[in-house]
mmCIF file of C-alpha atoms in Angstrom:
data_model
loop_
_atom_site.group_PDB
_atom_site.id
_atom_site.type_symbol
_atom_site.label_atom_id
_atom_site.label_comp_id
_atom_site.label_asym_id
_atom_site.label_seq_id
_atom_site.Cartn_x
_atom_site.Cartn_y
_atom_site.Cartn_z
ATOM 1 C CA UNK A 116 0.000 0.000 0.000
ATOM 2 C CA UNK A 117 1.284 3.415 -0.922
ATOM 3 C CA UNK A 118 2.110 5.876 1.774
ATOM 4 C CA UNK A 119 -0.569 8.548 1.656
ATOM 5 C CA UNK A 120 0.054 11.907 0.072
ATOM 6 C CA UNK A 121 -2.307 13.804 -2.204
ATOM 7 C CA UNK A 122 -4.987 11.508 -3.616
ATOM 8 C CA UNK A 123 -6.313 11.936 -7.161
ATOM 9 C CA UNK A 124 -8.702 8.999 -6.988
ATOM 10 C CA UNK A 125 -8.457 5.909 -9.180
ATOM 11 C CA UNK A 126 -8.050 5.164 -12.867
ATOM 12 C CA UNK A 127 -9.025 1.654 -13.988
ATOM 13 C CA UNK A 128 -9.150 0.765 -10.287
ATOM 14 C CA UNK A 129 -5.535 1.880 -9.722
ATOM 15 C CA UNK A 130 -4.988 4.484 -6.938
ATOM 16 C CA UNK A 131 -3.229 7.670 -8.073
ATOM 17 C CA UNK A 132 -1.338 9.675 -5.444
ATOM 18 C CA UNK A 133 1.251 12.413 -5.329
ATOM 19 C CA UNK A 134 3.954 12.795 -2.726
ATOM 20 C CA UNK A 135 4.246 16.170 -1.020
ATOM 21 C CA UNK A 136 7.666 16.466 -2.716
ATOM 22 C CA UNK A 137 5.764 16.790 -5.988
ATOM 23 C CA UNK A 138 4.266 20.204 -5.177
ATOM 24 C CA UNK A 139 7.537 22.221 -5.321
ATOM 25 C CA UNK A 140 8.296 20.648 -8.698
ATOM 26 C CA UNK A 141 4.888 21.709 -10.046
ATOM 27 C CA UNK A 142 5.520 25.273 -8.876
ATOM 28 C CA UNK A 143 9.053 25.269 -10.337
ATOM 29 C CA UNK A 144 7.878 23.986 -13.720
ATOM 30 C CA UNK A 145 5.043 26.524 -13.936
ATOM 31 C CA UNK A 146 7.374 29.385 -12.981
ATOM 32 C CA UNK A 147 10.093 28.292 -15.434
ATOM 33 C CA UNK A 148 7.644 27.901 -18.306
ATOM 34 C CA UNK A 149 5.877 31.207 -17.678
ATOM 35 C CA UNK A 150 9.001 33.274 -16.999
ATOM 36 C CA UNK A 151 11.481 31.800 -19.471
ATOM 37 C CA UNK A 152 10.523 28.931 -21.778
ATOM 38 C CA UNK A 153 7.318 30.194 -23.393
ATOM 39 C CA UNK A 154 8.405 33.874 -23.691
ATOM 40 C CA UNK A 155 11.476 32.684 -25.625
ATOM 41 C CA UNK A 156 9.626 30.009 -27.598
ATOM 42 C CA UNK A 157 6.547 32.111 -28.425
ATOM 43 C CA UNK A 158 7.485 35.816 -28.122
ATOM 44 C CA UNK A 159 4.961 38.636 -28.291
ATOM 45 C CA UNK A 160 2.216 37.186 -26.070
ATOM 46 C CA UNK A 161 0.911 38.699 -22.832
ATOM 47 C CA UNK A 162 2.117 37.728 -19.355
ATOM 48 C CA UNK A 163 -1.325 36.334 -18.568
ATOM 49 C CA UNK A 164 -1.179 34.128 -21.653
ATOM 50 C CA UNK A 165 2.224 32.776 -20.618
ATOM 51 C CA UNK A 166 0.910 31.944 -17.143
ATOM 52 C CA UNK A 167 -2.124 30.138 -18.583
ATOM 53 C CA UNK A 168 0.123 28.268 -21.029
ATOM 54 C CA UNK A 169 2.429 27.262 -18.177
ATOM 55 C CA UNK A 170 -0.397 25.962 -15.982
ATOM 56 C CA UNK A 171 -1.960 24.009 -18.860
ATOM 57 C CA UNK A 172 1.406 22.624 -19.986
ATOM 58 C CA UNK A 173 2.367 21.520 -16.471
ATOM 59 C CA UNK A 174 -1.037 19.872 -15.980
ATOM 60 C CA UNK A 175 -0.922 18.002 -19.285
ATOM 61 C CA UNK A 176 2.706 17.042 -18.660
ATOM 62 C CA UNK A 177 1.866 15.379 -15.357
ATOM 63 C CA UNK A 178 -1.118 13.696 -17.004
ATOM 64 C CA UNK A 179 1.353 12.256 -19.521
ATOM 65 C CA UNK A 180 3.489 10.965 -16.628
ATOM 66 C CA UNK A 181 0.436 9.229 -15.171
ATOM 67 C CA UNK A 182 -0.328 7.724 -18.584
ATOM 68 C CA UNK A 183 3.260 6.464 -18.784
ATOM 69 C CA UNK A 184 2.924 4.745 -15.402
ATOM 70 C CA UNK A 185 -0.526 3.429 -16.323
ATOM 71 C CA UNK A 186 1.149 1.766 -19.300
ATOM 72 C CA UNK A 187 3.395 -0.110 -16.869
ATOM 73 C CA UNK A 188 0.595 -0.840 -14.407
ATOM 74 C CA UNK A 189 -1.991 -2.124 -16.885
ATOM 75 C CA UNK A 190 0.590 -4.336 -18.583
ATOM 76 C CA UNK A 191 1.674 -5.666 -15.159
ATOM 77 C CA UNK A 192 -1.959 -6.444 -14.344
ATOM 78 C CA UNK A 193 -2.206 -8.451 -17.562
ATOM 79 C CA UNK A 194 0.881 -10.371 -16.429
ATOM 80 C CA UNK A 195 -0.984 -11.356 -13.255
ATOM 81 C CA UNK A 196 0.697 -8.916 -10.876
ATOM 82 C CA UNK A 197 -1.066 -6.939 -8.153
ATOM 83 C CA UNK A 198 -0.872 -3.157 -8.554
ATOM 84 C CA UNK A 199 -0.284 -1.134 -5.398
ATOM 85 C CA UNK A 200 -0.795 2.213 -7.127
ATOM 86 C CA UNK A 201 0.882 5.093 -8.927
ATOM 87 C CA UNK A 202 2.579 7.962 -7.158
ATOM 88 C CA UNK A 203 3.937 11.231 -8.526
ATOM 89 C CA UNK A 204 6.947 12.570 -6.685
ATOM 90 C CA UNK A 205 10.097 14.658 -6.933
ATOM 91 C CA UNK A 206 11.515 12.922 -10.020
ATOM 92 C CA UNK A 207 8.351 12.086 -11.925
ATOM 93 C CA UNK A 208 6.167 9.070 -11.346
ATOM 94 C CA UNK A 209 6.413 5.424 -10.343
ATOM 95 C CA UNK A 210 4.048 2.474 -10.541
ATOM 96 C CA UNK A 211 4.296 0.228 -7.483
ATOM 97 C CA UNK A 212 3.754 -3.530 -7.790
ATOM 98 C CA UNK A 213 3.326 -6.218 -5.156
ATOM 99 C CA UNK A 214 5.686 -9.142 -5.560
ATOM 100 C CA UNK A 215 8.239 -9.926 -8.241
ATOM 101 C CA UNK A 216 7.972 -10.293 -12.002
ATOM 102 C CA UNK A 217 6.997 -13.881 -12.833
ATOM 103 C CA UNK A 218 9.436 -14.106 -15.755
ATOM 104 C CA UNK A 219 11.983 -12.161 -17.775
ATOM 105 C CA UNK A 220 9.470 -11.836 -20.590
ATOM 106 C CA UNK A 221 6.885 -10.325 -18.235
ATOM 107 C CA UNK A 222 9.420 -7.806 -16.931
ATOM 108 C CA UNK A 223 10.376 -6.824 -20.495
ATOM 109 C CA UNK A 224 6.759 -6.301 -21.532
ATOM 110 C CA UNK A 225 5.984 -4.246 -18.418
ATOM 111 C CA UNK A 226 9.171 -2.175 -18.770
ATOM 112 C CA UNK A 227 8.594 -1.320 -22.453
ATOM 113 C CA UNK A 228 4.902 -0.424 -22.011
ATOM 114 C CA UNK A 229 5.562 2.943 -20.340
ATOM 115 C CA UNK A 230 8.077 4.205 -22.936
ATOM 116 C CA UNK A 231 5.685 3.230 -25.743
ATOM 117 C CA UNK A 232 3.013 5.441 -24.159
ATOM 118 C CA UNK A 233 5.502 8.344 -23.853
ATOM 119 C CA UNK A 234 6.546 7.853 -27.483
ATOM 120 C CA UNK A 235 2.913 8.035 -28.597
ATOM 121 C CA UNK A 236 2.257 11.192 -26.528
ATOM 122 C CA UNK A 237 5.423 12.853 -27.818
ATOM 123 C CA UNK A 238 4.851 12.038 -31.496
ATOM 124 C CA UNK A 239 1.162 13.018 -31.447
ATOM 125 C CA UNK A 240 1.920 16.310 -29.652
ATOM 126 C CA UNK A 241 4.690 17.274 -32.077
ATOM 127 C CA UNK A 242 2.576 16.239 -35.064
ATOM 128 C CA UNK A 243 -0.224 18.530 -33.875
ATOM 129 C CA UNK A 244 2.212 21.399 -33.338
ATOM 130 C CA UNK A 245 3.756 20.968 -36.792
ATOM 131 C CA UNK A 246 0.799 20.028 -38.971
ATOM 132 C CA UNK A 247 -2.363 21.391 -37.320
ATOM 133 C CA UNK A 248 -3.437 25.077 -37.688
ATOM 134 C CA UNK A 249 -3.491 25.731 -33.932
ATOM 135 C CA UNK A 250 -3.560 29.106 -32.125
ATOM 136 C CA UNK A 251 -0.073 30.253 -31.143
ATOM 137 C CA UNK A 252 -0.522 29.533 -27.436
ATOM 138 C CA UNK A 253 -1.924 26.035 -28.036
ATOM 139 C CA UNK A 254 0.789 25.311 -30.591
ATOM 140 C CA UNK A 255 3.447 26.351 -28.071
ATOM 141 C CA UNK A 256 2.091 24.030 -25.379
ATOM 142 C CA UNK A 257 1.807 21.106 -27.824
ATOM 143 C CA UNK A 258 5.359 21.615 -29.109
ATOM 144 C CA UNK A 259 6.813 21.812 -25.596
ATOM 145 C CA UNK A 260 4.854 18.750 -24.450
ATOM 146 C CA UNK A 261 5.995 16.696 -27.438
ATOM 147 C CA UNK A 262 9.635 17.726 -27.143
ATOM 148 C CA UNK A 263 9.714 17.179 -23.363
ATOM 149 C CA UNK A 264 8.160 13.710 -23.581
ATOM 150 C CA UNK A 265 10.656 12.617 -26.234
ATOM 151 C CA UNK A 266 13.623 13.994 -24.260
ATOM 152 C CA UNK A 267 12.464 12.235 -21.088
ATOM 153 C CA UNK A 268 11.826 9.088 -23.119
ATOM 154 C CA UNK A 269 15.418 9.167 -24.359
ATOM 155 C CA UNK A 270 16.767 9.628 -20.840
ATOM 156 C CA UNK A 271 14.470 6.943 -19.431
ATOM 157 C CA UNK A 272 15.721 4.428 -21.985
ATOM 158 C CA UNK A 273 19.316 4.705 -20.776
ATOM 159 C CA UNK A 274 20.412 1.178 -19.767
ATOM 160 C CA UNK A 275 20.668 2.320 -16.159
ATOM 161 C CA UNK A 276 18.782 0.267 -13.590
ATOM 162 C CA UNK A 277 16.134 1.039 -12.317
ATOM 163 C CA UNK A 278 15.171 3.338 -15.240
ATOM 164 C CA UNK A 279 12.967 1.635 -17.818
ATOM 165 C CA UNK A 280 15.969 1.090 -20.073
ATOM 166 C CA UNK A 281 17.765 -0.560 -17.175
ATOM 167 C CA UNK A 282 14.782 -2.803 -16.507
ATOM 168 C CA UNK A 283 14.711 -3.780 -20.164
ATOM 169 C CA UNK A 284 18.429 -4.612 -19.912
ATOM 170 C CA UNK A 285 17.747 -6.563 -16.701
ATOM 171 C CA UNK A 286 15.044 -8.596 -18.450
ATOM 172 C CA UNK A 287 17.361 -9.375 -21.368
ATOM 173 C CA UNK A 288 20.208 -10.453 -19.047
ATOM 174 C CA UNK A 289 17.781 -12.525 -16.971
ATOM 175 C CA UNK A 290 16.431 -14.266 -20.082
ATOM 176 C CA UNK A 291 19.946 -14.871 -21.423
ATOM 177 C CA UNK A 292 21.510 -16.235 -18.221
ATOM 178 C CA UNK A 293 18.447 -17.633 -16.452
ATOM 179 C CA UNK A 294 19.668 -16.015 -13.214
ATOM 180 C CA UNK A 295 17.535 -13.119 -11.983
ATOM 181 C CA UNK A 296 19.789 -12.076 -9.105
ATOM 182 C CA UNK A 297 22.889 -12.122 -11.280
ATOM 183 C CA UNK A 298 21.075 -9.960 -13.817
ATOM 184 C CA UNK A 299 20.102 -7.561 -11.031
ATOM 185 C CA UNK A 300 23.707 -7.276 -9.849
ATOM 186 C CA UNK A 301 24.948 -6.501 -13.381
ATOM 187 C CA UNK A 302 22.137 -4.053 -14.201
ATOM 188 C CA UNK A 303 22.517 -2.271 -10.848
ATOM 189 C CA UNK A 304 26.254 -1.932 -11.453
ATOM 190 C CA UNK A 305 25.568 -0.241 -14.784
ATOM 191 C CA UNK A 306 22.980 1.973 -13.072
ATOM 192 C CA UNK A 307 25.561 3.081 -10.489
ATOM 193 C CA UNK A 308 28.029 3.855 -13.293
ATOM 194 C CA UNK A 309 25.497 6.147 -14.983
ATOM 195 C CA UNK A 310 24.726 7.698 -11.606
ATOM 196 C CA UNK A 311 28.378 8.625 -11.069
ATOM 197 C CA UNK A 312 28.583 9.813 -14.681
ATOM 198 C CA UNK A 313 25.618 12.175 -14.262
ATOM 199 C CA UNK A 314 26.945 13.482 -10.942
ATOM 200 C CA UNK A 315 30.339 14.180 -12.507
ATOM 201 C CA UNK A 316 28.755 15.775 -15.566
ATOM 202 C CA UNK A 317 26.507 17.935 -13.422
ATOM 203 C CA UNK A 318 29.397 19.163 -11.277
ATOM 204 C CA UNK A 319 31.451 19.942 -14.391
ATOM 205 C CA UNK A 320 28.491 21.850 -15.858
ATOM 206 C CA UNK A 321 28.133 23.879 -12.662
ATOM 207 C CA UNK A 322 31.846 24.731 -12.523
ATOM 208 C CA UNK A 323 32.334 25.521 -16.214
ATOM 209 C CA UNK A 324 29.006 27.054 -17.242
ATOM 210 C CA UNK A 325 26.969 27.660 -14.104
ATOM 211 C CA UNK A 326 23.169 27.555 -14.149
ATOM 212 C CA UNK A 327 20.615 25.271 -12.592
ATOM 213 C CA UNK A 328 20.947 22.629 -15.328
ATOM 214 C CA UNK A 329 24.147 21.243 -13.835
ATOM 215 C CA UNK A 330 22.576 21.050 -10.392
ATOM 216 C CA UNK A 331 19.599 19.119 -11.712
ATOM 217 C CA UNK A 332 21.893 16.724 -13.600
ATOM 218 C CA UNK A 333 23.899 16.045 -10.439
ATOM 219 C CA UNK A 334 20.734 15.533 -8.367
ATOM 220 C CA UNK A 335 19.356 13.104 -10.947
ATOM 221 C CA UNK A 336 22.667 11.233 -10.868
ATOM 222 C CA UNK A 337 22.516 11.085 -7.077
ATOM 223 C CA UNK A 338 18.973 9.703 -7.267
ATOM 224 C CA UNK A 339 19.983 7.107 -9.878
ATOM 225 C CA UNK A 340 23.002 6.059 -7.805
ATOM 226 C CA UNK A 341 20.860 5.595 -4.699
ATOM 227 C CA UNK A 342 18.108 3.746 -6.563
ATOM 228 C CA UNK A 343 20.544 1.352 -8.262
ATOM 229 C CA UNK A 344 22.253 0.660 -4.930
ATOM 230 C CA UNK A 345 18.851 0.041 -3.343
ATOM 231 C CA UNK A 346 17.909 -2.444 -6.069
ATOM 232 C CA UNK A 347 21.179 -4.314 -5.525
ATOM 233 C CA UNK A 348 20.484 -4.498 -1.793
ATOM 234 C CA UNK A 349 16.945 -5.705 -2.467
ATOM 235 C CA UNK A 350 18.377 -8.473 -4.629
ATOM 236 C CA UNK A 351 20.637 -9.489 -1.752
ATOM 237 C CA UNK A 352 17.653 -9.550 0.598
ATOM 238 C CA UNK A 353 15.651 -11.695 -1.830
ATOM 239 C CA UNK A 354 18.518 -14.153 -2.202
ATOM 240 C CA UNK A 355 19.068 -14.407 1.548
ATOM 241 C CA UNK A 356 15.354 -14.862 2.332
ATOM 242 C CA UNK A 357 14.751 -17.370 -0.453
ATOM 243 C CA UNK A 358 12.933 -20.430 0.861
ATOM 244 C CA UNK A 359 11.567 -18.715 3.985
ATOM 245 C CA UNK A 360 7.843 -18.076 4.379
ATOM 246 C CA UNK A 361 5.686 -15.987 6.695
ATOM 247 C CA UNK A 362 5.157 -19.099 8.827
ATOM 248 C CA UNK A 363 8.837 -18.983 9.801
ATOM 249 C CA UNK A 364 8.598 -15.549 11.458
ATOM 250 C CA UNK A 365 4.938 -14.914 12.335
ATOM 251 C CA UNK A 366 4.191 -13.701 15.890
ATOM 252 C CA UNK A 367 1.448 -16.101 16.887
ATOM 253 C CA UNK A 368 -1.388 -15.605 19.394
ATOM 254 C CA UNK A 369 -1.189 -11.812 19.643
ATOM 255 C CA UNK A 370 -3.273 -9.899 22.193
ATOM 256 C CA UNK A 371 -6.539 -8.818 20.522
ATOM 257 C CA UNK A 372 -8.870 -6.004 21.523
ATOM 258 C CA UNK A 373 -12.562 -5.380 20.863
ATOM 259 C CA UNK A 374 -13.559 -2.432 18.658
ATOM 260 C CA UNK A 375 -16.290 -1.296 21.055
ATOM 261 C CA UNK A 376 -14.173 -0.578 24.141
ATOM 262 C CA UNK A 377 -12.951 2.934 24.882
ATOM 263 C CA UNK A 378 -9.336 3.970 24.871
ATOM 264 C CA UNK A 379 -9.525 4.472 28.644
ATOM 265 C CA UNK A 380 -10.634 0.849 29.083
ATOM 266 C CA UNK A 381 -7.985 -0.319 26.649
ATOM 267 C CA UNK A 382 -5.165 1.422 28.502
ATOM 268 C CA UNK A 383 -6.375 0.347 31.944
ATOM 269 C CA UNK A 384 -7.250 -3.281 31.132
ATOM 270 C CA UNK A 385 -4.735 -4.162 28.416
ATOM 271 C CA UNK A 386 -1.803 -1.805 28.071
ATOM 272 C CA UNK A 387 -0.701 -1.737 31.714
ATOM 273 C CA UNK A 388 -0.562 -5.535 31.743
ATOM 274 C CA UNK A 389 0.638 -6.288 28.208
ATOM 275 C CA UNK A 390 2.262 -3.393 26.387
ATOM 276 C CA UNK A 391 2.818 -3.996 22.663
ATOM 277 C CA UNK A 392 3.245 -1.705 19.684
ATOM 278 C CA UNK A 393 0.263 -3.144 17.768
ATOM 279 C CA UNK A 394 -2.955 -4.998 18.587
ATOM 280 C CA UNK A 395 -5.299 -6.820 16.183
ATOM 281 C CA UNK A 396 -8.903 -5.660 16.568
ATOM 282 C CA UNK A 397 -11.365 -8.579 16.801
ATOM 283 C CA UNK A 398 -15.146 -8.126 16.880
ATOM 284 C CA UNK A 399 -15.849 -11.624 18.220
ATOM 285 C CA UNK A 400 -16.132 -13.265 14.816
ATOM 286 C CA UNK A 401 -13.377 -11.830 12.665
ATOM 287 C CA UNK A 402 -10.493 -9.395 12.555
ATOM 288 C CA UNK A 403 -11.675 -5.916 11.546
ATOM 289 C CA UNK A 404 -8.517 -3.859 11.862
ATOM 290 C CA UNK A 405 -5.180 -3.170 13.493
ATOM 291 C CA UNK A 406 -4.501 -0.768 16.365
ATOM 292 C CA UNK A 407 -1.010 0.800 16.558
ATOM 293 C CA UNK A 408 -0.452 2.111 20.076
ATOM 294 C CA UNK A 409 0.925 5.350 18.647
ATOM 295 C CA UNK A 410 -2.581 6.132 17.390
ATOM 296 C CA UNK A 411 -3.879 5.836 20.930
ATOM 297 C CA UNK A 412 -1.092 8.056 22.233
ATOM 298 C CA UNK A 413 -1.999 10.683 19.620
ATOM 299 C CA UNK A 414 -5.529 11.068 21.062
ATOM 300 C CA UNK A 415 -5.724 13.630 23.925
ATOM 301 C CA UNK A 416 -6.282 11.888 27.279
ATOM 302 C CA UNK A 417 -9.328 14.034 27.873
ATOM 303 C CA UNK A 418 -11.006 12.179 24.984
ATOM 304 C CA UNK A 419 -10.098 8.612 25.993
ATOM 305 C CA UNK A 420 -13.402 8.040 27.770
ATOM 306 C CA UNK A 421 -15.434 8.833 24.667
ATOM 307 C CA UNK A 422 -13.160 7.499 21.900
ATOM 308 C CA UNK A 423 -13.401 3.803 21.007
ATOM 309 C CA UNK A 424 -10.936 1.410 19.453
ATOM 310 C CA UNK A 425 -13.093 1.444 16.293
ATOM 311 C CA UNK A 426 -12.575 5.209 16.057
ATOM 312 C CA UNK A 427 -8.789 4.854 16.317
ATOM 313 C CA UNK A 428 -7.834 1.617 14.538
ATOM 314 C CA UNK A 429 -6.583 1.157 10.992
ATOM 315 C CA UNK A 430 -9.433 -0.627 9.115
ATOM 316 C CA UNK A 431 -8.691 -4.068 7.706
ATOM 317 C CA UNK A 432 -8.966 -2.743 4.138
ATOM 318 C CA UNK A 433 -5.953 -0.507 4.818
ATOM 319 C CA UNK A 434 -3.795 -3.202 6.441
ATOM 320 C CA UNK A 435 -1.296 -5.538 4.766
ATOM 321 C CA UNK A 436 -2.806 -9.039 4.923
ATOM 322 C CA UNK A 437 -0.750 -12.122 4.019
ATOM 323 C CA UNK A 438 -1.001 -15.884 4.362
ATOM 324 C CA UNK A 439 1.390 -18.224 6.182
ATOM 325 C CA UNK A 440 2.739 -19.671 2.951
ATOM 326 C CA UNK A 441 3.640 -16.313 1.370
ATOM 327 C CA UNK A 442 7.395 -16.056 0.580
ATOM 328 C CA UNK A 443 9.192 -13.580 2.841
ATOM 329 C CA UNK A 444 11.054 -12.134 -0.148
ATOM 330 C CA UNK A 445 7.684 -10.905 -1.505
ATOM 331 C CA UNK A 446 6.147 -9.856 1.814
ATOM 332 C CA UNK A 447 9.053 -7.611 2.833
ATOM 333 C CA UNK A 448 8.271 -5.145 0.036
ATOM 334 C CA UNK A 449 4.616 -4.956 1.058
ATOM 335 C CA UNK A 450 5.510 -4.280 4.680
ATOM 336 C CA UNK A 451 8.260 -1.765 3.911
ATOM 337 C CA UNK A 452 5.917 0.223 1.667
ATOM 338 C CA UNK A 453 3.157 0.477 4.306
ATOM 339 C CA UNK A 454 2.986 3.253 6.881
ATOM 340 C CA UNK A 455 2.649 0.738 9.758
ATOM 341 C CA UNK A 456 5.415 -1.575 8.497
ATOM 342 C CA UNK A 457 3.318 -4.341 10.061
ATOM 343 C CA UNK A 458 0.665 -6.684 8.780
ATOM 344 C CA UNK A 459 -1.837 -9.370 9.731
ATOM 345 C CA UNK A 460 -1.394 -13.046 8.948
ATOM 346 C CA UNK A 461 -4.778 -14.597 8.174
ATOM 347 C CA UNK A 462 -5.970 -17.965 6.913
ATOM 348 C CA UNK A 463 -9.429 -17.170 5.631
ATOM 349 C CA UNK A 464 -11.066 -15.286 8.519
ATOM 350 C CA UNK A 465 -8.851 -16.985 11.122
ATOM 351 C CA UNK A 466 -6.181 -14.841 12.731
ATOM 352 C CA UNK A 467 -2.791 -16.568 12.732
ATOM 353 C CA UNK A 468 -0.680 -13.691 14.016
ATOM 354 C CA UNK A 469 1.284 -10.543 13.212
ATOM 355 C CA UNK A 470 4.311 -9.873 11.047
ATOM 356 C CA UNK A 471 6.534 -6.803 10.885
ATOM 357 C CA UNK A 472 9.545 -5.508 9.000
ATOM 358 C CA UNK A 473 11.551 -6.105 12.189
ATOM 359 C CA UNK A 474 10.588 -9.791 12.150
ATOM 360 C CA UNK A 475 11.791 -10.119 8.565
ATOM 361 C CA UNK A 476 15.002 -8.217 9.387
ATOM 362 C CA UNK A 477 15.804 -10.634 12.210
ATOM 363 C CA UNK A 478 15.181 -13.590 9.886
ATOM 364 C CA UNK A 479 17.499 -11.985 7.334
ATOM 365 C CA UNK A 480 20.255 -11.548 9.925
ATOM 366 C CA UNK A 481 19.937 -15.158 11.074
ATOM 367 C CA UNK A 482 20.025 -16.510 7.518
ATOM 368 C CA UNK A 483 22.933 -14.220 6.531
ATOM 369 C CA UNK A 484 25.040 -15.594 9.403
ATOM 370 C CA UNK A 485 24.367 -19.121 8.177
ATOM 371 C CA UNK A 486 25.326 -18.455 4.545
#
C-alpha cells in the first residue's frame, strides 16, 4: 500500500497519489515555463497568456506521466501482478507492484509499455504542433509537451537500472543467463556507473558554465546512484530470504482487543498488563482492523473516555494481509511500503498472528550468518 500523500482517486481501479515532494516541482515547472521557456519560444504574447500556457502545460505534462505509469501498471496487471498504485513525486512518477515479475518476458513487456506510451504522446503532440493550424498559445504548449516527452523518453531508456531502459536490460540479461539475481547485480552496477557519470557531468556543468541545469543533472545522478544501490540491496535480501515463508517468522497468538471498548478501558485493562506496539482488533467473529499504540497516544487523554478502538484503529482494508505460505522475499516489500510496516497473517477469517519488517530483518540476519 502506498504511503498517503495527495490523492487523485483511481483510474481503472488503480490508486493515483502524489507525494508532497511533488508540489515544489509543479511550482518550479510553472514558474520556469511562464518566466522563461514560453516567452522565448513564443514571443509577443501577454504575461497572462504565458501563465495560462504554463499551468496548462504543467497539468498536461503530469497527465502524460500518469499515462506512462498506467502503461506499466496495466501491462503488469495483464501479467498477473497486483498493482499497489501510482505515485507522482520529486523525479516524476512510479508504478508500485506487489511481488516480483513472474518471468523475464513479463518484466520486459511491463518495462517497455511505459516508454511506448511516452513515445505516442510525444509524437502526437509534435505532429499537432507541426501540422495542425493551432492558435499560437496552443501550438506552443503542444510543441513543448511533445519535445519534453521525447527527451524524457530518451533519458528513461538509458540502460541504467532502475530506469525503464535498465529494466529492459535486466530482463534481457535474466532471459539470457536464467539467473535473476545475477542480472540484477549486473544491471545495478551499470545503473551506479550512470549515476556517477551524471553526478560528474553535473558538477562539471556547474563549474564551467553555471546555471541550474548542472545542479539538476547532479541531483538526478545522485537519485539514480541511490536507486541502483537500493535495487542491488533488495536483490541481496531476496537471495538471503529465499525459501523462507511468513510461517517462519509470524508472531502467533497476539493480544486482541474489541472495537467497542474505549481507549480508557484499553489502557487500563490491556496496556498496563501487556504493552505492545500493535494490537489486532477482533469483533468476536473476525479481525476488523489493526490498532497501533501510537494512534492511541496521539488522542488527547481528555477524549479517551469517549473514543473507542473502532474510532482509532486502521481498518482491515488498509492493512497488509498475508497468508502463512507467502514467501518472505515478496512480503518484505509490502511491509516496507506500508505506513505501519506491520501486517496481519490470516488464513481465511482466522487470525494466525502478526508480522513486521523487524521480524523479517531478524530472519534476514539469522540466515545471513548461516550463509
